[in-house]
N, C-alpha and C. Protein backbone atom coordinates (compact mmCIF):
# COMPACT_ATOMS: atom_id res chain seq x y z
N UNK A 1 -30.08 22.08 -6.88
CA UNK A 1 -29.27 21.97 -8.08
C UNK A 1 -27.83 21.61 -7.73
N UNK A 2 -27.05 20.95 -8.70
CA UNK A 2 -25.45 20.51 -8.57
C UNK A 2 -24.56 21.85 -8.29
N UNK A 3 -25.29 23.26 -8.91
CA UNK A 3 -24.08 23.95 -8.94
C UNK A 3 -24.71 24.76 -7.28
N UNK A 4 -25.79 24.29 -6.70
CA UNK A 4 -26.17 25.18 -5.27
C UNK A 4 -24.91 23.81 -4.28
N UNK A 5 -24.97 22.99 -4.91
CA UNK A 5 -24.25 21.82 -3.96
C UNK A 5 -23.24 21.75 -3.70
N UNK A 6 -22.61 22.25 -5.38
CA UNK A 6 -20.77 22.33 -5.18
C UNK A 6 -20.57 23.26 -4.59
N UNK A 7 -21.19 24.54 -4.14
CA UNK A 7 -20.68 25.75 -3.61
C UNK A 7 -21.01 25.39 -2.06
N UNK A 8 -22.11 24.37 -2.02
CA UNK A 8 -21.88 24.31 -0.25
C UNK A 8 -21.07 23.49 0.19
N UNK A 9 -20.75 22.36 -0.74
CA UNK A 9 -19.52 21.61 -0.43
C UNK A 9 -17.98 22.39 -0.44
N UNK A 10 -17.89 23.23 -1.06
CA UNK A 10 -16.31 23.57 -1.42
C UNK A 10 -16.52 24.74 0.32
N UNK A 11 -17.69 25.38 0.68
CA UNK A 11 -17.62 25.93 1.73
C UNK A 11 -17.73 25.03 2.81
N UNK A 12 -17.64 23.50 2.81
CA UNK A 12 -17.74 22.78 4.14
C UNK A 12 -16.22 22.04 4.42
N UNK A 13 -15.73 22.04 2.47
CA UNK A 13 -14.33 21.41 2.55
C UNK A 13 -13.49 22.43 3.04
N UNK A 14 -13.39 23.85 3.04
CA UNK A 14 -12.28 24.81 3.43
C UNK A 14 -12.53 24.93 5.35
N UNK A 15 -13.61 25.02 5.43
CA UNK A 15 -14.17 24.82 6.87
C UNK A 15 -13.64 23.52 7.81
N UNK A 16 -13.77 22.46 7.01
CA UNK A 16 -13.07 21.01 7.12
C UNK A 16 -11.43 20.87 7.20
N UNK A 17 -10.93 22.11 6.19
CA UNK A 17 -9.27 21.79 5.67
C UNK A 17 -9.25 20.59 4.81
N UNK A 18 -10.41 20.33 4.27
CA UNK A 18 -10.03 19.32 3.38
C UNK A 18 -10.09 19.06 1.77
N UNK A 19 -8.49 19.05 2.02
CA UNK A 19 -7.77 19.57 0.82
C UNK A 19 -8.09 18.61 -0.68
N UNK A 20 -8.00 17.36 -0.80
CA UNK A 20 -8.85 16.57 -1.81
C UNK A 20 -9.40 17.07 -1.82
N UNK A 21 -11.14 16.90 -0.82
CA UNK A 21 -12.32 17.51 -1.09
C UNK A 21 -12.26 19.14 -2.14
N UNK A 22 -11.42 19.75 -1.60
CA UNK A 22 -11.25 21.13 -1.70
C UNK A 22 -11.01 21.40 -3.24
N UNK A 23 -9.59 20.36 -4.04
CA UNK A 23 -9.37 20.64 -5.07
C UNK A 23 -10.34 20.26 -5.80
N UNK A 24 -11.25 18.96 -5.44
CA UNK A 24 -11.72 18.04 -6.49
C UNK A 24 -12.99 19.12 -6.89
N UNK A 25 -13.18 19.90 -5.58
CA UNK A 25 -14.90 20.77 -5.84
C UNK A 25 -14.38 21.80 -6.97
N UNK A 26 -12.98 21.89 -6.68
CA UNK A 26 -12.50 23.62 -7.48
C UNK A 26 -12.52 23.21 -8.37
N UNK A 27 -11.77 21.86 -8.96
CA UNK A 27 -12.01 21.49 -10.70
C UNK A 27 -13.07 21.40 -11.35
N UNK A 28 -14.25 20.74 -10.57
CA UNK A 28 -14.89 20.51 -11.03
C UNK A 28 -15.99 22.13 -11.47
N UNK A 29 -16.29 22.97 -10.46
CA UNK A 29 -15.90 24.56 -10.56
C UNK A 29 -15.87 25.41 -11.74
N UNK A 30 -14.42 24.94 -11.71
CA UNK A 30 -13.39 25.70 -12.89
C UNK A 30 -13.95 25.00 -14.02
N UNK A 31 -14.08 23.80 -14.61
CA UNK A 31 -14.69 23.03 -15.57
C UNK A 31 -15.77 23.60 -16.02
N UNK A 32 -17.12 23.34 -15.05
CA UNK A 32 -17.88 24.28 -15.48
C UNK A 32 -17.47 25.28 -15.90
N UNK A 33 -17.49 26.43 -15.35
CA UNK A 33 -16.92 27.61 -15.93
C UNK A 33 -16.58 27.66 -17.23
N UNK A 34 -15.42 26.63 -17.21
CA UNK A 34 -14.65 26.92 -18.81
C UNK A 34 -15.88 26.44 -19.78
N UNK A 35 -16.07 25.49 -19.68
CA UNK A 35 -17.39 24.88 -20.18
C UNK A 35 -18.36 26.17 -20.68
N UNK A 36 -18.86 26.84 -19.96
CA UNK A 36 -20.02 27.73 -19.95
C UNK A 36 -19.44 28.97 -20.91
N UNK A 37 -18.34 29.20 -20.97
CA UNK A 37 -17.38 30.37 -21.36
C UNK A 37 -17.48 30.26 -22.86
N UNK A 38 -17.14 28.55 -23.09
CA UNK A 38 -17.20 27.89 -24.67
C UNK A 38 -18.25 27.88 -25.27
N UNK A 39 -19.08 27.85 -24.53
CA UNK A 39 -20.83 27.71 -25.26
C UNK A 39 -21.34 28.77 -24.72
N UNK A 40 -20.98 29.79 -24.39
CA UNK A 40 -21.27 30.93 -24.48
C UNK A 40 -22.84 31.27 -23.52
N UNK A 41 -23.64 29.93 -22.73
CA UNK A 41 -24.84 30.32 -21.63
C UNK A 41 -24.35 29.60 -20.33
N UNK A 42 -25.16 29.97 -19.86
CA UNK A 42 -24.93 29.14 -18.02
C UNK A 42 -25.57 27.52 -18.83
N UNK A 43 -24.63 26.15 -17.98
CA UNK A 43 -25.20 25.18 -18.22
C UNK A 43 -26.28 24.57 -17.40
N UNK A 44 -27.15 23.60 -18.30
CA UNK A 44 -28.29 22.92 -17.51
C UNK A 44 -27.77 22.27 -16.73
N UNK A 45 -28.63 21.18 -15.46
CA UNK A 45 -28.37 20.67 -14.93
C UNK A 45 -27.69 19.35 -15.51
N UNK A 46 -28.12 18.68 -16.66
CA UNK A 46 -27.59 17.52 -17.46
C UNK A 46 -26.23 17.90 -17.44
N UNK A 47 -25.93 19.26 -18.32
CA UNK A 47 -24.76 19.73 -19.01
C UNK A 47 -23.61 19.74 -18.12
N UNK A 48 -23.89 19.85 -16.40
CA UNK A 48 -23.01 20.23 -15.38
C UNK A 48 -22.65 18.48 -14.79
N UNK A 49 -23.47 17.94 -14.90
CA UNK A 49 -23.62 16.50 -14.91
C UNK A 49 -23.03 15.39 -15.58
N UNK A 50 -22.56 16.14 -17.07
CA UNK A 50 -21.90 15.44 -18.09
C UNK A 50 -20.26 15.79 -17.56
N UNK A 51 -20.30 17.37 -17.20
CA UNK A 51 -18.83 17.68 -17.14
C UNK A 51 -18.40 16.46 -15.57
N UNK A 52 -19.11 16.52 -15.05
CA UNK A 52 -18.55 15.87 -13.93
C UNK A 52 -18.16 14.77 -14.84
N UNK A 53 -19.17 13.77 -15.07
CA UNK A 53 -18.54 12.57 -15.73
C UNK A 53 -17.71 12.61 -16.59
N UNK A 54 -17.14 13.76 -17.16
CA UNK A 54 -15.94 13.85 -18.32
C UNK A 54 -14.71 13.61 -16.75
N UNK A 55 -14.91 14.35 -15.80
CA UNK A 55 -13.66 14.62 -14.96
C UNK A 55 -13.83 13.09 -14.21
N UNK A 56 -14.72 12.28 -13.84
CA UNK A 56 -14.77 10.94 -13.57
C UNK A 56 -14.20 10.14 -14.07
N UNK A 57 -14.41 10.32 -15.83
CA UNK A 57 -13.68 9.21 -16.82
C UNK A 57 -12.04 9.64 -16.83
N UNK A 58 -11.58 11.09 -16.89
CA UNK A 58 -10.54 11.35 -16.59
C UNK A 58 -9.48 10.76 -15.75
N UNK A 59 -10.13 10.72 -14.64
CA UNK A 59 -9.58 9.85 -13.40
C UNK A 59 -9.63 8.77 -13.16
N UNK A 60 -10.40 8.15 -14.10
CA UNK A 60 -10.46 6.58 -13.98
C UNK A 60 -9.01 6.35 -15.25
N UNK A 61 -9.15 7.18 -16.23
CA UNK A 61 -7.73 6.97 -17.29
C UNK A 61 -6.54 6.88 -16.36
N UNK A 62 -6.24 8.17 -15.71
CA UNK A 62 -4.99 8.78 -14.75
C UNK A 62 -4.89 7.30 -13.82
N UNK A 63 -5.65 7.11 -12.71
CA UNK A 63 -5.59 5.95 -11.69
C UNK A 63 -5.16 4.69 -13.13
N UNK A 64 -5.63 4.20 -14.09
CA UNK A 64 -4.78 3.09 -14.91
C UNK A 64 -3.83 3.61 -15.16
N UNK A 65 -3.53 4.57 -15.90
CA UNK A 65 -1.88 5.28 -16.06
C UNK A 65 -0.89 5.52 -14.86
N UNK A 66 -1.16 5.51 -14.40
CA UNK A 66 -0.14 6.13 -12.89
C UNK A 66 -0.11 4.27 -12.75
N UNK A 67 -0.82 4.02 -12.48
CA UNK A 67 -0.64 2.09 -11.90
C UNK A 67 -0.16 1.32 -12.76
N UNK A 68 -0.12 1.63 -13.95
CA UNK A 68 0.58 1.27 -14.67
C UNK A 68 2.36 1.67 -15.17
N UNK A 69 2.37 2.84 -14.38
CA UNK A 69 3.95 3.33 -14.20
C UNK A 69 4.19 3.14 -12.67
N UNK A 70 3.95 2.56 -12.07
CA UNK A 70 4.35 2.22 -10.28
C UNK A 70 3.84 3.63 -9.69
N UNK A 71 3.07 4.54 -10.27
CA UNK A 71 3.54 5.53 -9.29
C UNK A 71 2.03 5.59 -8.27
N UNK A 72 2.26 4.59 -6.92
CA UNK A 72 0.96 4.61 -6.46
C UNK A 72 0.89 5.81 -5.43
N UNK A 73 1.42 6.40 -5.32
CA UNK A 73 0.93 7.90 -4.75
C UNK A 73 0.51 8.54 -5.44
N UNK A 74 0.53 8.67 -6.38
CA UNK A 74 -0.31 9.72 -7.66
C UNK A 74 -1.95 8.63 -7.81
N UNK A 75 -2.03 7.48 -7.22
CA UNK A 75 -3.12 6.41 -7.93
C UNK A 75 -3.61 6.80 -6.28
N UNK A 76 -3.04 7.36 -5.25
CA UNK A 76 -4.25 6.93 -4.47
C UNK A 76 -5.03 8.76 -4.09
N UNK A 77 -3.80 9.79 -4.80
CA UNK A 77 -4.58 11.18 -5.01
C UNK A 77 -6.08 10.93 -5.98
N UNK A 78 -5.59 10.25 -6.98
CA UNK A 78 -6.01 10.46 -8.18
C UNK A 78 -7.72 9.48 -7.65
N UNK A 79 -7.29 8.79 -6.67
CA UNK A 79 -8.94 7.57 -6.11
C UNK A 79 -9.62 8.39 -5.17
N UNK A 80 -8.66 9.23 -4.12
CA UNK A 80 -9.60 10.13 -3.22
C UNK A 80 -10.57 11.25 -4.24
N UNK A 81 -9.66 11.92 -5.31
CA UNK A 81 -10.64 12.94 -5.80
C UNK A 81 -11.93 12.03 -6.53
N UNK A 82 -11.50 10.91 -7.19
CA UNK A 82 -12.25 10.02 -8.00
C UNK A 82 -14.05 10.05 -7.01
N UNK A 83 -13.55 9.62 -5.71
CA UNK A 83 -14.36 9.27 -4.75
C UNK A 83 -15.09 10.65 -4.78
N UNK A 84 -14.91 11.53 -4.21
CA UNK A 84 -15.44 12.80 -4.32
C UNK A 84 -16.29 13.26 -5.32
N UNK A 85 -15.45 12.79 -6.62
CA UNK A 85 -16.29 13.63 -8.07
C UNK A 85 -17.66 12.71 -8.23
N UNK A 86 -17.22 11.05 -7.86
CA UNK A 86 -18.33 10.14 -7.90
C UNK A 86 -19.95 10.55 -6.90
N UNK A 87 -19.21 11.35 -5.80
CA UNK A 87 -20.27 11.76 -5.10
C UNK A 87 -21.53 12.69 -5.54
N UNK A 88 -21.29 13.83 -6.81
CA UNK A 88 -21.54 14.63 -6.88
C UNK A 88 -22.44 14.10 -9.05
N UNK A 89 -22.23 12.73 -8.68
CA UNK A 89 -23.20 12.07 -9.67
C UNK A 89 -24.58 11.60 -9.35
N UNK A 90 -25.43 11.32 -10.01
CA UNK A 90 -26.78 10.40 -9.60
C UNK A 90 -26.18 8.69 -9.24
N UNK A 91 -26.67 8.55 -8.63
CA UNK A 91 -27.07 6.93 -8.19
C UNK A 91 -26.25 5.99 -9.19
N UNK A 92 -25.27 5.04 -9.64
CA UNK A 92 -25.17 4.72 -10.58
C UNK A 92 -25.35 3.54 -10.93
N UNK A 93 -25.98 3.26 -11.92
CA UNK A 93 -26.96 2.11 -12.57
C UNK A 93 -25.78 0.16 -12.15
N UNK A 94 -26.58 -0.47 -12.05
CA UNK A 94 -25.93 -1.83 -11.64
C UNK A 94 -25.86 -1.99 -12.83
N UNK A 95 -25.13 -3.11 -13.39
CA UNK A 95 -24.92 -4.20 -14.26
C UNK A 95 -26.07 -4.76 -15.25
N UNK A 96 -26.74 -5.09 -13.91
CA UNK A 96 -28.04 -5.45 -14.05
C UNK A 96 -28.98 -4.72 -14.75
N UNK A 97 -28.60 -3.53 -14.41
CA UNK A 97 -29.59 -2.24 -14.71
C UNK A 97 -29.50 -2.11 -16.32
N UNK A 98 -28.10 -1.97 -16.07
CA UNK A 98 -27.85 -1.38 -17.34
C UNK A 98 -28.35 -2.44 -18.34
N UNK A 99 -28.02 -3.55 -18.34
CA UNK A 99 -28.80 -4.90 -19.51
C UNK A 99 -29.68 -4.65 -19.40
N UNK A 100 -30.60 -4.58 -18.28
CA UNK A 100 -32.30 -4.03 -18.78
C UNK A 100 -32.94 -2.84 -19.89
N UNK A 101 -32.04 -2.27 -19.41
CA UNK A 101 -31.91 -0.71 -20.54
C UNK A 101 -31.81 -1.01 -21.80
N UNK A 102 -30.53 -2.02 -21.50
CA UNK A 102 -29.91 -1.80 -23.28
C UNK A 102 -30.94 -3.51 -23.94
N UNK A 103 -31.89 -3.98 -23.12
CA UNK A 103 -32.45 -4.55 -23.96
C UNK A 103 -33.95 -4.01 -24.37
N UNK A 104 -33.96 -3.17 -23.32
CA UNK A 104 -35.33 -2.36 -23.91
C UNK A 104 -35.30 -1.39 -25.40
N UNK A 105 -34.21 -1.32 -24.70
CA UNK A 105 -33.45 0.14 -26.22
C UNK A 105 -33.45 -0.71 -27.50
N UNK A 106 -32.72 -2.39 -27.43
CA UNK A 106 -32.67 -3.20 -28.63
C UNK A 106 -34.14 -3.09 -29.11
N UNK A 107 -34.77 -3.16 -28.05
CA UNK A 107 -36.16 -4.21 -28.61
C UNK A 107 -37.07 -2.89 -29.21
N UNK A 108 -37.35 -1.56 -28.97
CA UNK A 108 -37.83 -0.50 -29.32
C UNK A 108 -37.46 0.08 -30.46
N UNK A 109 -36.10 -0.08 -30.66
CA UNK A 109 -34.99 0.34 -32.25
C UNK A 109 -35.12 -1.05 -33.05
N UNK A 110 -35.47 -2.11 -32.73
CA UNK A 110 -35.32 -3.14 -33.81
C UNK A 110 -34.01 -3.06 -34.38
N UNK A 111 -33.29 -3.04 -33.40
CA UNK A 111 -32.15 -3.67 -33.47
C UNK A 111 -31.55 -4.86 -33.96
N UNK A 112 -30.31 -5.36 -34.77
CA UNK A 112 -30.39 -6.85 -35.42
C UNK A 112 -29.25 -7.36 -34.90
N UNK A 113 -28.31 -6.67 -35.42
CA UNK A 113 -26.50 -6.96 -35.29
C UNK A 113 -25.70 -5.78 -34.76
N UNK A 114 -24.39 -5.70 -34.91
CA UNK A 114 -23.63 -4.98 -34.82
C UNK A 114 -23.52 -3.42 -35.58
N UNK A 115 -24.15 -3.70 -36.62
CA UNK A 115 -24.10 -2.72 -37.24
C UNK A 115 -25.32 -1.49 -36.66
N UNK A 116 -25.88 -2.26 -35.98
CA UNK A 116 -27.24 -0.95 -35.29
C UNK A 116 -26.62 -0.54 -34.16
N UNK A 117 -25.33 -0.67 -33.90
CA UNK A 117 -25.18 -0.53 -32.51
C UNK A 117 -24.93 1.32 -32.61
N UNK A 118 -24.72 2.12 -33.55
CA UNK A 118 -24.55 3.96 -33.31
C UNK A 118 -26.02 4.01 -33.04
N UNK A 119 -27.18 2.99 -33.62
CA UNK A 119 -28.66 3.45 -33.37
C UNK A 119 -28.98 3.18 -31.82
N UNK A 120 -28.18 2.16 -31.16
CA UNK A 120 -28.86 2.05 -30.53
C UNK A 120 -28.09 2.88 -28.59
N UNK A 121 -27.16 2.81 -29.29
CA UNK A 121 -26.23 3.89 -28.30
C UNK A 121 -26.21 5.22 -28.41
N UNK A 122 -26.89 5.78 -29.63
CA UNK A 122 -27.85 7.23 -29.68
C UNK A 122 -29.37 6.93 -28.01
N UNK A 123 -30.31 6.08 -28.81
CA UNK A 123 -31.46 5.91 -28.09
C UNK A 123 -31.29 5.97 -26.89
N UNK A 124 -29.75 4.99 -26.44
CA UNK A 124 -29.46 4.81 -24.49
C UNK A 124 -28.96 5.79 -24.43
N UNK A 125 -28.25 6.48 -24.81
CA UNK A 125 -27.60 7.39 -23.95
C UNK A 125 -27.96 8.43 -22.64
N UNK A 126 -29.25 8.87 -23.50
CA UNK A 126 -29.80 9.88 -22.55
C UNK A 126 -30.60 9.17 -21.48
N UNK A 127 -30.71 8.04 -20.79
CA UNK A 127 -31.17 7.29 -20.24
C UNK A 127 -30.04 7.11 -18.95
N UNK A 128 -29.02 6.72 -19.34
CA UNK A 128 -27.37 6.70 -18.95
C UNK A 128 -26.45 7.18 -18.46
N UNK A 129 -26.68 8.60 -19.22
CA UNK A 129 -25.54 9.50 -19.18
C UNK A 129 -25.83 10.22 -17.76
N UNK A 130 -24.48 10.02 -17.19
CA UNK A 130 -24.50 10.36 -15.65
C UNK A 130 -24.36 9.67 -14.53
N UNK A 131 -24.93 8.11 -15.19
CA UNK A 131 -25.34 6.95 -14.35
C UNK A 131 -24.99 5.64 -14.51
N UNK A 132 -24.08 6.16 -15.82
CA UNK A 132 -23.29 4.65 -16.10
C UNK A 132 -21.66 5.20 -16.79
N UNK A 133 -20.62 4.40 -17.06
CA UNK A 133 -19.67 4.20 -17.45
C UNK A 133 -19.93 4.09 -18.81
N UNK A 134 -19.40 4.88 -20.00
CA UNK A 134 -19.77 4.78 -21.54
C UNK A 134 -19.40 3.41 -22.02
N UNK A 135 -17.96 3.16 -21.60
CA UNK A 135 -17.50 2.14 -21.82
C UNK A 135 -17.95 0.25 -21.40
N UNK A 136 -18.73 0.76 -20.36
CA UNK A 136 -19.02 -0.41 -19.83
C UNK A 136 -20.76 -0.80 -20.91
N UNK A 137 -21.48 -0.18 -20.56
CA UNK A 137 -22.40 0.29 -21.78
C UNK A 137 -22.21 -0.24 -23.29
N UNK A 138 -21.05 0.38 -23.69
CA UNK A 138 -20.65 0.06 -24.87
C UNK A 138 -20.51 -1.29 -24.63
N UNK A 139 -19.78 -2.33 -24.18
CA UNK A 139 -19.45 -3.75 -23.81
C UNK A 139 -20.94 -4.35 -24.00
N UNK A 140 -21.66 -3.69 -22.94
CA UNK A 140 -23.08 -4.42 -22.96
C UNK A 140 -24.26 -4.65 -23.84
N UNK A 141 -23.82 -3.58 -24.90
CA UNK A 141 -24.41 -3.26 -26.33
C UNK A 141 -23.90 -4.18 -27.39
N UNK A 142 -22.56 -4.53 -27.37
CA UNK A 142 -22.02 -5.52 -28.38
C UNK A 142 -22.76 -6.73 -27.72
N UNK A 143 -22.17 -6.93 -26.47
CA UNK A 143 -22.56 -8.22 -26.00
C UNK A 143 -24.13 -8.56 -26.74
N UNK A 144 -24.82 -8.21 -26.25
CA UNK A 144 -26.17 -8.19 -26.89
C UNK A 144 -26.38 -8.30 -28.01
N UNK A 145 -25.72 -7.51 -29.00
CA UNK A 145 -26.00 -7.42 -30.61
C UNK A 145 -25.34 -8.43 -31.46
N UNK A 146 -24.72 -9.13 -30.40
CA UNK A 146 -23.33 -10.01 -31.12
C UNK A 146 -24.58 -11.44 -31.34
């Protein structure tokens, strides 16, 4: 399981001294946690899976924001933890992949235009989630429906 993994990682990063490694395991950690606190049970494996990718998309915002104010020491903290949190995802889907998906998903929903696209980004998601970029997804769904 993710949460037997983060606890052997955050015990190989203090063992290591390595301090990225170290924070990126504790946020992600602490996230859970808070997470679990709000919904009131221990989370599934999906649920611990999603939080990572909330703290992934996070850091992909921060690394454009910081690079977009010069400040590239904050952009290359913000790429080491990135790297780390990415580790602690499934496999993540190609390009390629993902158009296969989202034309199977069209062709199963009878999909037409634009306007099916909440139907049909309900159907992918759970297919996805974990293993792709929402945003990039989203792109590949218009593209298609357009």
């Amino acid at each position: 399981m993710l949460r037997d993994r983060l606890n052997e990682e955050m015990k190989e990063a203090m063992k290591a001294r390595d301090e990225v490694r170290l924070s990126a395991i504790r946020l992600v950690r602490s996230s859970v946690k808070n997470r679990e606190i709000e919904v009131r049970r221990e989370l599934s494996e999906q649920e611990v899976t999603e939080v990572v990718s909330s703290l992934v998309k996070q850091r992909r915002e921060s690394i454009r924001m910081f690079g977009e104010a010069g400040r590239t020491d904050l952009v290359d903290k913000e790429e080491r933890e990135l790297q780390v949190l990415l580790g602690f995802l499934p496999q993540q889907l190609s390009r390629e992949e993902i158009e296969r998906l989202v034309a199977s998903v069209i062709t199963e929903t009878g999909a037409q235009s634009a306007k099916d696209m909440g139907r049909v980004m309900k159907a992918l998601m759970p297919h996805v989630a974990g293993r792709a970029d929402g945003s990039l997804v989203s792109a590949i769904v218009k593209d298609q429906l357009a």
